[in-house]
mmCIF file of N, CA, C and O in Angstrom:
data_model
loop_
_atom_site.group_PDB
_atom_site.id
_atom_site.type_symbol
_atom_site.label_atom_id
_atom_site.label_comp_id
_atom_site.label_asym_id
_atom_site.label_seq_id
_atom_site.Cartn_x
_atom_site.Cartn_y
_atom_site.Cartn_z
ATOM 1 N N MET A 1 -1.139 24.740 3.504
ATOM 2 C CA MET A 1 -1.743 24.819 2.952
ATOM 3 C C MET A 1 -2.731 23.162 3.116
ATOM 4 O O MET A 1 -3.757 23.876 3.864
ATOM 5 N N ALA A 2 -1.777 23.130 3.495
ATOM 6 C CA ALA A 2 -1.549 20.988 4.342
ATOM 7 C C ALA A 2 -3.053 20.750 5.495
ATOM 8 O O ALA A 2 -3.848 20.385 6.081
ATOM 9 N N GLU A 3 -2.026 21.786 6.381
ATOM 10 C CA GLU A 3 -2.570 21.186 8.060
ATOM 11 C C GLU A 3 -3.935 21.948 7.669
ATOM 12 O O GLU A 3 -4.827 21.872 8.880
ATOM 13 N N THR A 4 -4.169 23.298 6.541
ATOM 14 C CA THR A 4 -5.333 24.659 7.037
ATOM 15 C C THR A 4 -6.630 23.288 6.270
ATOM 16 O O THR A 4 -7.374 23.306 7.359
ATOM 17 N N ILE A 5 -6.471 22.831 4.989
ATOM 18 C CA ILE A 5 -7.212 21.718 4.781
ATOM 19 C C ILE A 5 -7.857 21.053 5.523
ATOM 20 O O ILE A 5 -9.331 20.481 5.715
ATOM 21 N N SER A 6 -6.864 20.180 6.586
ATOM 22 C CA SER A 6 -6.699 18.905 7.296
ATOM 23 C C SER A 6 -7.547 19.379 8.127
ATOM 24 O O SER A 6 -9.060 18.845 8.326
ATOM 25 N N GLN A 7 -7.534 20.845 9.158
ATOM 26 C CA GLN A 7 -8.353 21.137 10.363
ATOM 27 C C GLN A 7 -9.672 21.221 9.736
ATOM 28 O O GLN A 7 -10.468 21.146 9.921
ATOM 29 N N PHE A 8 -10.050 22.012 8.616
ATOM 30 C CA PHE A 8 -11.916 22.236 8.205
ATOM 31 C C PHE A 8 -12.286 21.359 7.819
ATOM 32 O O PHE A 8 -13.184 21.174 8.443
ATOM 33 N N LEU A 9 -11.117 19.940 6.758
ATOM 34 C CA LEU A 9 -11.752 18.584 6.903
ATOM 35 C C LEU A 9 -12.693 17.818 8.431
ATOM 36 O O LEU A 9 -13.625 17.649 8.762
ATOM 37 N N MET A 10 -11.238 18.027 9.246
ATOM 38 C CA MET A 10 -11.814 17.668 10.474
ATOM 39 C C MET A 10 -12.828 18.305 11.320
ATOM 40 O O MET A 10 -13.462 17.444 11.588
ATOM 41 N N ARG A 11 -12.827 19.422 11.266
ATOM 42 C CA ARG A 11 -13.347 20.127 12.054
ATOM 43 C C ARG A 11 -14.779 20.112 10.924
ATOM 44 O O ARG A 11 -15.681 19.645 12.781
ATOM 45 N N GLY A 12 -14.956 19.430 10.273
ATOM 46 C CA GLY A 12 -16.224 19.074 9.822
ATOM 47 C C GLY A 12 -16.930 17.752 9.771
ATOM 48 O O GLY A 12 -17.194 16.657 9.541
ATOM 49 N N GLY A 13 -16.359 17.271 10.619
ATOM 50 C CA GLY A 13 -16.287 15.856 11.270
ATOM 51 C C GLY A 13 -15.970 14.769 9.918
ATOM 52 O O GLY A 13 -15.929 13.292 10.393
ATOM 53 N N LEU A 14 -14.439 14.881 9.259
ATOM 54 C CA LEU A 14 -13.839 13.655 8.784
ATOM 55 C C LEU A 14 -12.886 13.400 8.987
ATOM 56 O O LEU A 14 -11.725 14.083 10.177
ATOM 57 N N ARG A 15 -12.378 12.083 8.540
ATOM 58 C CA ARG A 15 -10.873 11.646 9.301
ATOM 59 C C ARG A 15 -9.891 11.937 8.221
ATOM 60 O O ARG A 15 -10.056 11.703 7.466
ATOM 61 N N VAL A 16 -8.756 12.745 8.963
ATOM 62 C CA VAL A 16 -7.871 12.908 7.736
ATOM 63 C C VAL A 16 -6.585 12.343 8.204
ATOM 64 O O VAL A 16 -5.768 12.734 9.606
ATOM 65 N N ARG A 17 -5.357 12.250 7.192
ATOM 66 C CA ARG A 17 -4.312 11.917 7.430
ATOM 67 C C ARG A 17 -3.707 12.699 6.275
ATOM 68 O O ARG A 17 -3.976 12.814 5.458
ATOM 69 N N THR A 18 -2.528 13.127 6.992
ATOM 70 C CA THR A 18 -1.678 14.491 6.079
ATOM 71 C C THR A 18 -0.568 13.570 5.625
ATOM 72 O O THR A 18 0.393 13.229 6.288
ATOM 73 N N ALA A 19 0.166 13.468 4.665
ATOM 74 C CA ALA A 19 1.229 13.369 4.183
ATOM 75 C C ALA A 19 2.063 14.731 3.176
ATOM 76 O O ALA A 19 1.706 15.409 2.491
ATOM 77 N N HIS A 20 3.555 14.486 3.107
ATOM 78 C CA HIS A 20 4.275 15.782 3.037
ATOM 79 C C HIS A 20 4.984 15.437 2.121
ATOM 80 O O HIS A 20 6.398 15.104 2.874
ATOM 81 N N GLY A 21 4.759 15.182 0.667
ATOM 82 C CA GLY A 21 5.680 14.384 0.086
ATOM 83 C C GLY A 21 5.206 13.258 -0.808
ATOM 84 O O GLY A 21 4.116 12.969 0.191
ATOM 85 N N ALA A 22 5.822 12.648 -1.661
ATOM 86 C CA ALA A 22 5.349 11.455 -2.699
ATOM 87 C C ALA A 22 5.559 10.010 -1.413
ATOM 88 O O ALA A 22 4.807 9.401 -1.493
ATOM 89 N N ALA A 23 7.092 10.425 -0.947
ATOM 90 C CA ALA A 23 7.257 8.935 -0.268
ATOM 91 C C ALA A 23 6.031 8.720 1.476
ATOM 92 O O ALA A 23 5.488 7.433 1.246
ATOM 93 N N SER A 24 5.800 10.304 1.443
ATOM 94 C CA SER A 24 4.872 10.110 2.824
ATOM 95 C C SER A 24 3.677 9.744 2.405
ATOM 96 O O SER A 24 3.395 8.581 3.124
ATOM 97 N N ALA A 25 3.174 10.008 1.302
ATOM 98 C CA ALA A 25 1.988 10.026 0.920
ATOM 99 C C ALA A 25 1.244 7.893 1.000
ATOM 100 O O ALA A 25 0.891 7.791 1.170
ATOM 101 N N LEU A 26 2.900 7.764 -0.164
ATOM 102 C CA LEU A 26 2.499 5.895 -0.589
ATOM 103 C C LEU A 26 2.939 5.441 0.556
ATOM 104 O O LEU A 26 1.969 4.294 1.262
ATOM 105 N N ARG A 27 3.807 5.589 1.562
ATOM 106 C CA ARG A 27 3.603 4.719 3.393
ATOM 107 C C ARG A 27 2.540 4.957 3.887
ATOM 108 O O ARG A 27 2.025 4.096 4.041
ATOM 109 N N THR A 28 2.466 5.695 3.586
ATOM 110 C CA THR A 28 0.795 6.160 4.755
ATOM 111 C C THR A 28 -0.492 5.256 3.756
ATOM 112 O O THR A 28 -0.976 4.587 4.547
ATOM 113 N N ALA A 29 -0.372 5.484 2.565
ATOM 114 C CA ALA A 29 -1.584 5.052 1.964
ATOM 115 C C ALA A 29 -1.192 3.482 2.326
ATOM 116 O O ALA A 29 -2.465 2.589 1.988
ATOM 117 N N SER A 30 -0.357 3.097 2.212
ATOM 118 C CA SER A 30 0.049 1.442 2.317
ATOM 119 C C SER A 30 -0.503 1.220 3.253
ATOM 120 O O SER A 30 -0.867 -0.542 3.429
ATOM 121 N N ILE A 31 -0.103 2.015 4.790
ATOM 122 C CA ILE A 31 -0.037 1.485 5.800
ATOM 123 C C ILE A 31 -2.541 2.074 6.338
ATOM 124 O O ILE A 31 -2.659 0.602 7.142
ATOM 125 N N ALA A 32 -2.719 2.734 6.270
ATOM 126 C CA ALA A 32 -4.116 3.195 6.264
ATOM 127 C C ALA A 32 -4.912 3.470 5.067
ATOM 128 O O ALA A 32 -4.700 4.967 4.758
ATOM 129 N N PRO A 33 -4.696 2.819 4.067
ATOM 130 C CA PRO A 33 -5.770 2.917 2.607
ATOM 131 C C PRO A 33 -6.438 3.672 2.896
ATOM 132 O O PRO A 33 -7.807 4.017 3.550
ATOM 133 N N PRO A 34 -7.203 5.291 2.263
ATOM 134 C CA PRO A 34 -8.027 6.748 2.338
ATOM 135 C C PRO A 34 -9.158 5.941 0.626
ATOM 136 O O PRO A 34 -8.509 5.217 0.133
ATOM 137 N N ARG A 35 -10.100 6.362 1.549
ATOM 138 C CA ARG A 35 -10.680 6.843 0.390
ATOM 139 C C ARG A 35 -11.434 7.611 -0.569
ATOM 140 O O ARG A 35 -11.414 7.924 -1.600
ATOM 141 N N VAL A 36 -10.468 9.449 0.195
ATOM 142 C CA VAL A 36 -10.576 9.912 -0.641
ATOM 143 C C VAL A 36 -9.184 10.552 -0.480
ATOM 144 O O VAL A 36 -8.335 10.419 0.455
ATOM 145 N N ALA A 37 -8.168 10.890 -1.484
ATOM 146 C CA ALA A 37 -6.795 11.692 -1.187
ATOM 147 C C ALA A 37 -6.676 13.133 -2.100
ATOM 148 O O ALA A 37 -7.228 13.269 -2.907
ATOM 149 N N ILE A 38 -6.722 13.917 -1.298
ATOM 150 C CA ILE A 38 -6.813 15.579 -1.981
ATOM 151 C C ILE A 38 -5.214 15.787 -2.099
ATOM 152 O O ILE A 38 -3.663 15.385 -1.028
ATOM 153 N N ILE A 39 -4.534 16.024 -3.351
ATOM 154 C CA ILE A 39 -3.499 15.935 -3.930
ATOM 155 C C ILE A 39 -2.159 17.245 -4.606
ATOM 156 O O ILE A 39 -3.540 18.191 -5.847
ATOM 157 N N ASP A 40 -1.864 18.241 -4.503
ATOM 158 C CA ASP A 40 -1.485 18.278 -4.435
ATOM 159 C C ASP A 40 -0.134 18.752 -5.544
ATOM 160 O O ASP A 40 0.602 18.016 -5.810
ATOM 161 N N TYR A 41 -0.389 19.368 -7.056
ATOM 162 C CA TYR A 41 0.711 19.165 -8.177
ATOM 163 C C TYR A 41 1.872 19.147 -7.757
ATOM 164 O O TYR A 41 2.607 18.598 -7.790
ATOM 165 N N GLN A 42 2.618 20.700 -6.829
ATOM 166 C CA GLN A 42 3.770 20.079 -6.799
ATOM 167 C C GLN A 42 3.720 19.591 -5.050
ATOM 168 O O GLN A 42 4.311 20.567 -4.436
ATOM 169 N N ILE A 43 4.747 18.848 -5.580
ATOM 170 C CA ILE A 43 4.411 18.076 -4.290
ATOM 171 C C ILE A 43 5.996 17.392 -4.151
ATOM 172 O O ILE A 43 6.880 17.697 -5.356
ATOM 173 N N PRO A 44 7.217 17.417 -2.718
ATOM 174 C CA PRO A 44 8.243 16.915 -2.828
ATOM 175 C C PRO A 44 8.531 15.326 -2.979
ATOM 176 O O PRO A 44 7.670 14.633 -2.719
ATOM 177 N N GLY A 45 9.189 14.869 -4.179
ATOM 178 C CA GLY A 45 9.271 13.497 -4.298
ATOM 179 C C GLY A 45 9.364 12.876 -5.988
ATOM 180 O O GLY A 45 9.486 12.811 -7.217
ATOM 181 N N MET A 46 7.824 13.729 -6.761
ATOM 182 C CA MET A 46 7.328 13.980 -8.149
ATOM 183 C C MET A 46 5.991 14.329 -8.078
ATOM 184 O O MET A 46 5.445 14.757 -7.067
ATOM 185 N N ASN A 47 5.795 15.191 -9.139
ATOM 186 C CA ASN A 47 4.729 15.997 -9.546
ATOM 187 C C ASN A 47 3.109 15.145 -8.876
ATOM 188 O O ASN A 47 2.929 13.236 -8.985
ATOM 189 N N GLY A 48 1.747 16.171 -8.510
ATOM 190 C CA GLY A 48 0.953 14.810 -8.499
ATOM 191 C C GLY A 48 -0.386 13.952 -9.324
ATOM 192 O O GLY A 48 -0.533 13.259 -8.674
ATOM 193 N N LEU A 49 0.483 14.624 -10.451
ATOM 194 C CA LEU A 49 -0.581 13.295 -11.126
ATOM 195 C C LEU A 49 0.017 12.273 -11.016
ATOM 196 O O LEU A 49 -0.337 11.358 -11.707
ATOM 197 N N ASP A 50 1.349 12.138 -11.224
ATOM 198 C CA ASP A 50 1.995 11.182 -10.772
ATOM 199 C C ASP A 50 1.598 10.082 -9.782
ATOM 200 O O ASP A 50 1.579 9.009 -9.623
ATOM 201 N N LEU A 51 1.514 10.646 -8.912
ATOM 202 C CA LEU A 51 1.346 10.492 -7.081
ATOM 203 C C LEU A 51 -0.050 10.080 -7.595
ATOM 204 O O LEU A 51 0.058 8.448 -6.952
ATOM 205 N N ALA A 52 -0.578 10.742 -8.331
ATOM 206 C CA ALA A 52 -2.612 10.505 -8.490
ATOM 207 C C ALA A 52 -2.300 8.469 -9.400
ATOM 208 O O ALA A 52 -3.058 8.046 -8.805
ATOM 209 N N ALA A 53 -1.668 8.638 -10.329
ATOM 210 C CA ALA A 53 -1.223 7.618 -10.884
ATOM 211 C C ALA A 53 -0.819 6.085 -10.058
ATOM 212 O O ALA A 53 -1.666 5.080 -9.435
ATOM 213 N N ARG A 54 0.306 6.740 -9.705
ATOM 214 C CA ARG A 54 0.908 5.393 -8.389
ATOM 215 C C ARG A 54 -0.129 4.650 -7.289
ATOM 216 O O ARG A 54 -0.615 3.675 -6.950
ATOM 217 N N LEU A 55 -0.960 5.570 -7.171
ATOM 218 C CA LEU A 55 -1.700 5.578 -5.191
ATOM 219 C C LEU A 55 -2.993 4.797 -6.411
ATOM 220 O O LEU A 55 -3.112 3.717 -5.737
ATOM 221 N N ARG A 56 -3.516 4.818 -7.332
ATOM 222 C CA ARG A 56 -4.416 4.509 -7.809
ATOM 223 C C ARG A 56 -4.506 2.855 -8.564
ATOM 224 O O ARG A 56 -4.873 2.516 -8.311
ATOM 225 N N ALA A 57 -3.532 2.981 -8.649
ATOM 226 C CA ALA A 57 -2.962 1.664 -9.211
ATOM 227 C C ALA A 57 -3.261 0.841 -8.222
ATOM 228 O O ALA A 57 -3.344 -0.938 -8.074
ATOM 229 N N ASP A 58 -2.043 1.057 -7.082
ATOM 230 C CA ASP A 58 -2.231 0.191 -5.484
ATOM 231 C C ASP A 58 -3.910 0.501 -5.001
ATOM 232 O O ASP A 58 -4.136 -0.955 -4.192
ATOM 233 N N LEU A 59 -4.814 1.082 -5.659
ATOM 234 C CA LEU A 59 -6.131 1.307 -4.299
ATOM 235 C C LEU A 59 -7.037 1.700 -5.658
ATOM 236 O O LEU A 59 -7.182 2.832 -5.791
ATOM 237 N N PRO A 60 -7.461 0.828 -5.872
ATOM 238 C CA PRO A 60 -8.102 1.569 -7.757
ATOM 239 C C PRO A 60 -9.335 1.587 -6.865
ATOM 240 O O PRO A 60 -9.903 2.721 -7.758
ATOM 241 N N THR A 61 -9.870 1.990 -6.114
ATOM 242 C CA THR A 61 -11.435 2.931 -5.139
ATOM 243 C C THR A 61 -11.331 3.925 -5.178
ATOM 244 O O THR A 61 -11.856 4.427 -4.631
ATOM 245 N N LEU A 62 -9.787 4.281 -4.723
ATOM 246 C CA LEU A 62 -9.307 5.143 -3.997
ATOM 247 C C LEU A 62 -9.785 6.719 -5.683
ATOM 248 O O LEU A 62 -10.000 6.728 -6.183
ATOM 249 N N GLN A 63 -10.695 8.025 -4.350
ATOM 250 C CA GLN A 63 -11.128 8.884 -5.124
ATOM 251 C C GLN A 63 -10.341 10.155 -5.206
ATOM 252 O O GLN A 63 -9.801 10.493 -3.804
ATOM 253 N N ILE A 64 -9.871 10.800 -6.173
ATOM 254 C CA ILE A 64 -8.744 11.584 -6.191
ATOM 255 C C ILE A 64 -9.388 12.776 -6.777
ATOM 256 O O ILE A 64 -9.720 12.689 -7.423
ATOM 257 N N ILE A 65 -8.661 14.172 -5.707
ATOM 258 C CA ILE A 65 -8.609 15.661 -6.246
ATOM 259 C C ILE A 65 -7.266 15.659 -6.135
ATOM 260 O O ILE A 65 -6.435 15.733 -5.628
ATOM 261 N N LEU A 66 -6.806 16.551 -7.414
ATOM 262 C CA LEU A 66 -5.726 17.199 -7.346
ATOM 263 C C LEU A 66 -5.848 18.641 -7.525
ATOM 264 O O LEU A 66 -6.349 19.241 -8.352
ATOM 265 N N MET A 67 -5.045 18.917 -7.197
ATOM 266 C CA MET A 67 -4.693 20.577 -6.761
ATOM 267 C C MET A 67 -3.234 21.263 -7.120
ATOM 268 O O MET A 67 -2.783 20.169 -7.492
ATOM 269 N N SER A 68 -3.782 22.346 -7.614
ATOM 270 C CA SER A 68 -2.544 23.614 -8.485
ATOM 271 C C SER A 68 -2.735 24.686 -8.207
ATOM 272 O O SER A 68 -3.918 25.400 -8.426
ATOM 273 N N ALA A 69 -1.850 25.207 -7.218
ATOM 274 C CA ALA A 69 -1.610 26.889 -7.542
ATOM 275 C C ALA A 69 -1.095 27.464 -9.305
ATOM 276 O O ALA A 69 -1.133 28.300 -9.823
ATOM 277 N N ASN A 70 -0.803 26.818 -9.625
ATOM 278 C CA ASN A 70 -0.224 26.892 -11.063
ATOM 279 C C ASN A 70 -1.011 27.052 -12.019
ATOM 280 O O ASN A 70 -2.538 25.854 -11.729
ATOM 281 N N ASP A 71 -1.046 27.170 -12.576
ATOM 282 C CA ASP A 71 -1.764 27.298 -14.397
ATOM 283 C C ASP A 71 -2.228 26.348 -15.511
ATOM 284 O O ASP A 71 -1.796 26.190 -16.169
ATOM 285 N N LEU A 72 -2.555 25.338 -15.142
ATOM 286 C CA LEU A 72 -2.381 23.984 -14.810
ATOM 287 C C LEU A 72 -3.446 23.554 -16.214
ATOM 288 O O LEU A 72 -4.510 23.834 -15.227
ATOM 289 N N HIS A 73 -3.727 22.975 -17.120
ATOM 290 C CA HIS A 73 -4.427 22.737 -18.097
ATOM 291 C C HIS A 73 -4.279 21.242 -17.930
ATOM 292 O O HIS A 73 -3.559 21.327 -19.374
ATOM 293 N N PHE A 74 -5.535 19.855 -17.730
ATOM 294 C CA PHE A 74 -4.911 18.653 -18.139
ATOM 295 C C PHE A 74 -6.031 18.964 -18.905
ATOM 296 O O PHE A 74 -7.806 18.710 -18.282
ATOM 297 N N ASP A 75 -5.759 17.129 -20.251
ATOM 298 C CA ASP A 75 -7.395 16.691 -20.887
ATOM 299 C C ASP A 75 -7.751 16.032 -19.595
ATOM 300 O O ASP A 75 -7.397 15.723 -18.948
ATOM 301 N N ARG A 76 -9.358 15.930 -19.949
ATOM 302 C CA ARG A 76 -10.292 14.648 -18.867
ATOM 303 C C ARG A 76 -9.275 13.712 -19.132
ATOM 304 O O ARG A 76 -9.304 12.580 -18.061
ATOM 305 N N LYS A 77 -9.108 13.613 -20.174
ATOM 306 C CA LYS A 77 -7.931 11.603 -20.795
ATOM 307 C C LYS A 77 -7.287 11.294 -19.562
ATOM 308 O O LYS A 77 -6.905 10.055 -19.025
ATOM 309 N N THR A 78 -6.171 12.249 -19.432
ATOM 310 C CA THR A 78 -5.099 12.738 -18.840
ATOM 311 C C THR A 78 -5.158 12.421 -17.239
ATOM 312 O O THR A 78 -4.896 11.549 -16.359
ATOM 313 N N LEU A 79 -6.283 12.821 -16.852
ATOM 314 C CA LEU A 79 -6.882 12.789 -15.337
ATOM 315 C C LEU A 79 -7.567 11.594 -15.288
ATOM 316 O O LEU A 79 -7.091 11.219 -14.286
ATOM 317 N N ASP A 80 -8.767 11.423 -15.882
ATOM 318 C CA ASP A 80 -9.141 9.865 -15.718
ATOM 319 C C ASP A 80 -7.782 8.108 -16.443
ATOM 320 O O ASP A 80 -7.591 7.677 -15.336
ATOM 321 N N SER A 81 -6.371 8.323 -17.286
ATOM 322 C CA SER A 81 -5.840 7.923 -16.492
ATOM 323 C C SER A 81 -5.160 7.467 -15.563
ATOM 324 O O SER A 81 -4.472 6.832 -15.036
ATOM 325 N N ALA A 82 -5.050 8.699 -14.750
ATOM 326 C CA ALA A 82 -4.667 8.765 -13.626
ATOM 327 C C ALA A 82 -5.809 8.980 -11.924
ATOM 328 O O ALA A 82 -4.959 8.323 -11.089
ATOM 329 N N GLY A 83 -6.655 7.963 -12.430
ATOM 330 C CA GLY A 83 -7.339 8.247 -11.827
ATOM 331 C C GLY A 83 -8.332 9.275 -10.376
ATOM 332 O O GLY A 83 -8.778 9.218 -9.754
ATOM 333 N N VAL A 84 -7.917 10.779 -11.508
ATOM 334 C CA VAL A 84 -8.158 11.706 -10.666
ATOM 335 C C VAL A 84 -9.545 11.846 -11.509
ATOM 336 O O VAL A 84 -9.702 11.865 -11.698
ATOM 337 N N LYS A 85 -10.364 12.622 -10.767
ATOM 338 C CA LYS A 85 -12.421 12.564 -10.239
ATOM 339 C C LYS A 85 -12.272 14.653 -10.057
ATOM 340 O O LYS A 85 -13.651 14.473 -11.209
ATOM 341 N N VAL A 86 -11.289 14.842 -9.690
ATOM 342 C CA VAL A 86 -11.775 16.566 -9.713
ATOM 343 C C VAL A 86 -10.692 16.998 -9.600
ATOM 344 O O VAL A 86 -9.065 16.681 -8.926
ATOM 345 N N PHE A 87 -10.109 17.760 -10.515
ATOM 346 C CA PHE A 87 -9.270 18.647 -10.865
ATOM 347 C C PHE A 87 -9.510 19.875 -10.401
ATOM 348 O O PHE A 87 -10.876 20.748 -10.755
ATOM 349 N N VAL A 88 -8.367 20.859 -9.754
ATOM 350 C CA VAL A 88 -9.155 22.581 -9.689
ATOM 351 C C VAL A 88 -7.633 23.422 -8.678
ATOM 352 O O VAL A 88 -7.143 22.918 -8.641
ATOM 353 N N ASN A 89 -8.226 24.441 -9.619
ATOM 354 C CA ASN A 89 -6.656 25.242 -9.178
ATOM 355 C C ASN A 89 -7.397 26.017 -8.550
ATOM 356 O O ASN A 89 -8.025 26.629 -8.084
ATOM 357 N N LYS A 90 -5.796 26.159 -7.054
ATOM 358 C CA LYS A 90 -5.900 27.229 -6.122
ATOM 359 C C LYS A 90 -5.355 28.311 -6.208
ATOM 360 O O LYS A 90 -5.119 29.160 -7.152
ATOM 361 N N PRO A 91 -6.256 29.111 -5.731
ATOM 362 C CA PRO A 91 -7.340 28.365 -4.158
ATOM 363 C C PRO A 91 -8.874 28.060 -4.126
ATOM 364 O O PRO A 91 -9.269 29.020 -5.454
ATOM 365 N N MET A 92 -9.007 27.642 -3.888
ATOM 366 C CA MET A 92 -10.252 27.087 -3.437
ATOM 367 C C MET A 92 -10.795 26.975 -2.367
ATOM 368 O O MET A 92 -10.426 26.881 -1.146
ATOM 369 N N PRO A 93 -12.273 27.607 -2.330
ATOM 370 C CA PRO A 93 -12.391 28.144 -1.326
ATOM 371 C C PRO A 93 -13.036 26.627 -0.609
ATOM 372 O O PRO A 93 -12.895 25.805 -1.008
ATOM 373 N N PRO A 94 -13.303 26.796 0.884
ATOM 374 C CA PRO A 94 -13.082 25.157 1.743
ATOM 375 C C PRO A 94 -14.289 24.850 1.807
ATOM 376 O O PRO A 94 -13.882 23.397 1.474
ATOM 377 N N GLY A 95 -15.466 25.796 1.617
ATOM 378 C CA GLY A 95 -16.538 24.976 1.466
ATOM 379 C C GLY A 95 -17.233 23.705 0.296
ATOM 380 O O GLY A 95 -17.211 23.476 0.275
ATOM 381 N N PRO A 96 -16.063 24.098 -0.620
ATOM 382 C CA PRO A 96 -17.209 23.599 -1.513
ATOM 383 C C PRO A 96 -15.213 22.235 -1.936
ATOM 384 O O PRO A 96 -16.394 21.048 -2.206
ATOM 385 N N LEU A 97 -14.597 22.969 -0.854
ATOM 386 C CA LEU A 97 -13.266 21.498 -1.462
ATOM 387 C C LEU A 97 -14.174 20.257 -0.442
ATOM 388 O O LEU A 97 -13.956 18.776 -0.518
ATOM 389 N N ARG A 98 -14.772 20.678 0.979
ATOM 390 C CA ARG A 98 -15.601 19.788 1.865
ATOM 391 C C ARG A 98 -16.816 19.241 0.811
ATOM 392 O O ARG A 98 -16.783 18.337 0.725
ATOM 393 N N GLN A 99 -17.685 19.427 0.181
ATOM 394 C CA GLN A 99 -18.136 19.680 -0.803
ATOM 395 C C GLN A 99 -18.551 18.263 -1.640
ATOM 396 O O GLN A 99 -18.405 17.153 -2.147
ATOM 397 N N ALA A 100 -17.376 18.664 -2.526
ATOM 398 C CA ALA A 100 -16.267 17.620 -2.880
ATOM 399 C C ALA A 100 -15.732 16.589 -2.797
ATOM 400 O O ALA A 100 -15.754 15.155 -3.609
ATOM 401 N N VAL A 101 -15.560 16.809 -1.567
ATOM 402 C CA VAL A 101 -14.381 15.155 -0.703
ATOM 403 C C VAL A 101 -16.112 14.502 0.044
ATOM 404 O O VAL A 101 -16.004 12.991 -0.094
ATOM 405 N N LEU A 102 -17.147 15.100 0.291
ATOM 406 C CA LEU A 102 -18.354 14.663 0.393
ATOM 407 C C LEU A 102 -18.911 13.588 -0.409
ATOM 408 O O LEU A 102 -19.418 12.294 -0.484
ATOM 409 N N ARG A 103 -18.924 14.568 -1.665
ATOM 410 C CA ARG A 103 -19.653 13.912 -2.791
ATOM 411 C C ARG A 103 -18.610 12.517 -2.844
ATOM 412 O O ARG A 103 -19.543 11.110 -3.535
ATOM 413 N N LEU A 104 -17.858 12.334 -2.914
ATOM 414 C CA LEU A 104 -16.266 11.453 -3.573
ATOM 415 C C LEU A 104 -16.649 10.718 -2.872
ATOM 416 O O LEU A 104 -16.093 9.118 -2.621
ATOM 417 N N LEU A 105 -16.795 10.417 -1.454
ATOM 418 C CA LEU A 105 -16.947 9.990 -0.635
ATOM 419 C C LEU A 105 -18.646 8.724 -1.043
ATOM 420 O O LEU A 105 -18.767 7.779 -0.424
ATOM 421 N N GLN A 106 -18.840 9.649 -1.218
ATOM 422 C CA GLN A 106 -20.489 8.429 -1.182
ATOM 423 C C GLN A 106 -20.355 7.974 -3.030
ATOM 424 O O GLN A 106 -21.284 7.226 -3.017
ATOM 425 N N ALA A 107 -19.148 8.601 -3.505
ATOM 426 C CA ALA A 107 -19.465 7.839 -4.725
ATOM 427 C C ALA A 107 -19.368 6.529 -4.553
ATOM 428 O O ALA A 107 -18.959 5.185 -4.187
#
């Protein structure tokens, strides 16, 4: 799924870096800080909400989209505390995902 999303966003003219797991995401973000992160809830190393909080602690201006294929429901306070601006259940059509990324880049 990560590669499909990456290819779609790159075809739309966006620069994309992909990390497969929490440790890789933290390492990549420390070297090349992103402006927007799309994080899956179920990733190796820690859950996506915890990863979002760790990334946001290091990068306070980072805009975060959290995705999940699980039927999860988070209240706005929980998402805000982790720095998550957008939460979506998968599958999410690629067009609206790209629009969410573009909106967050303008924020």
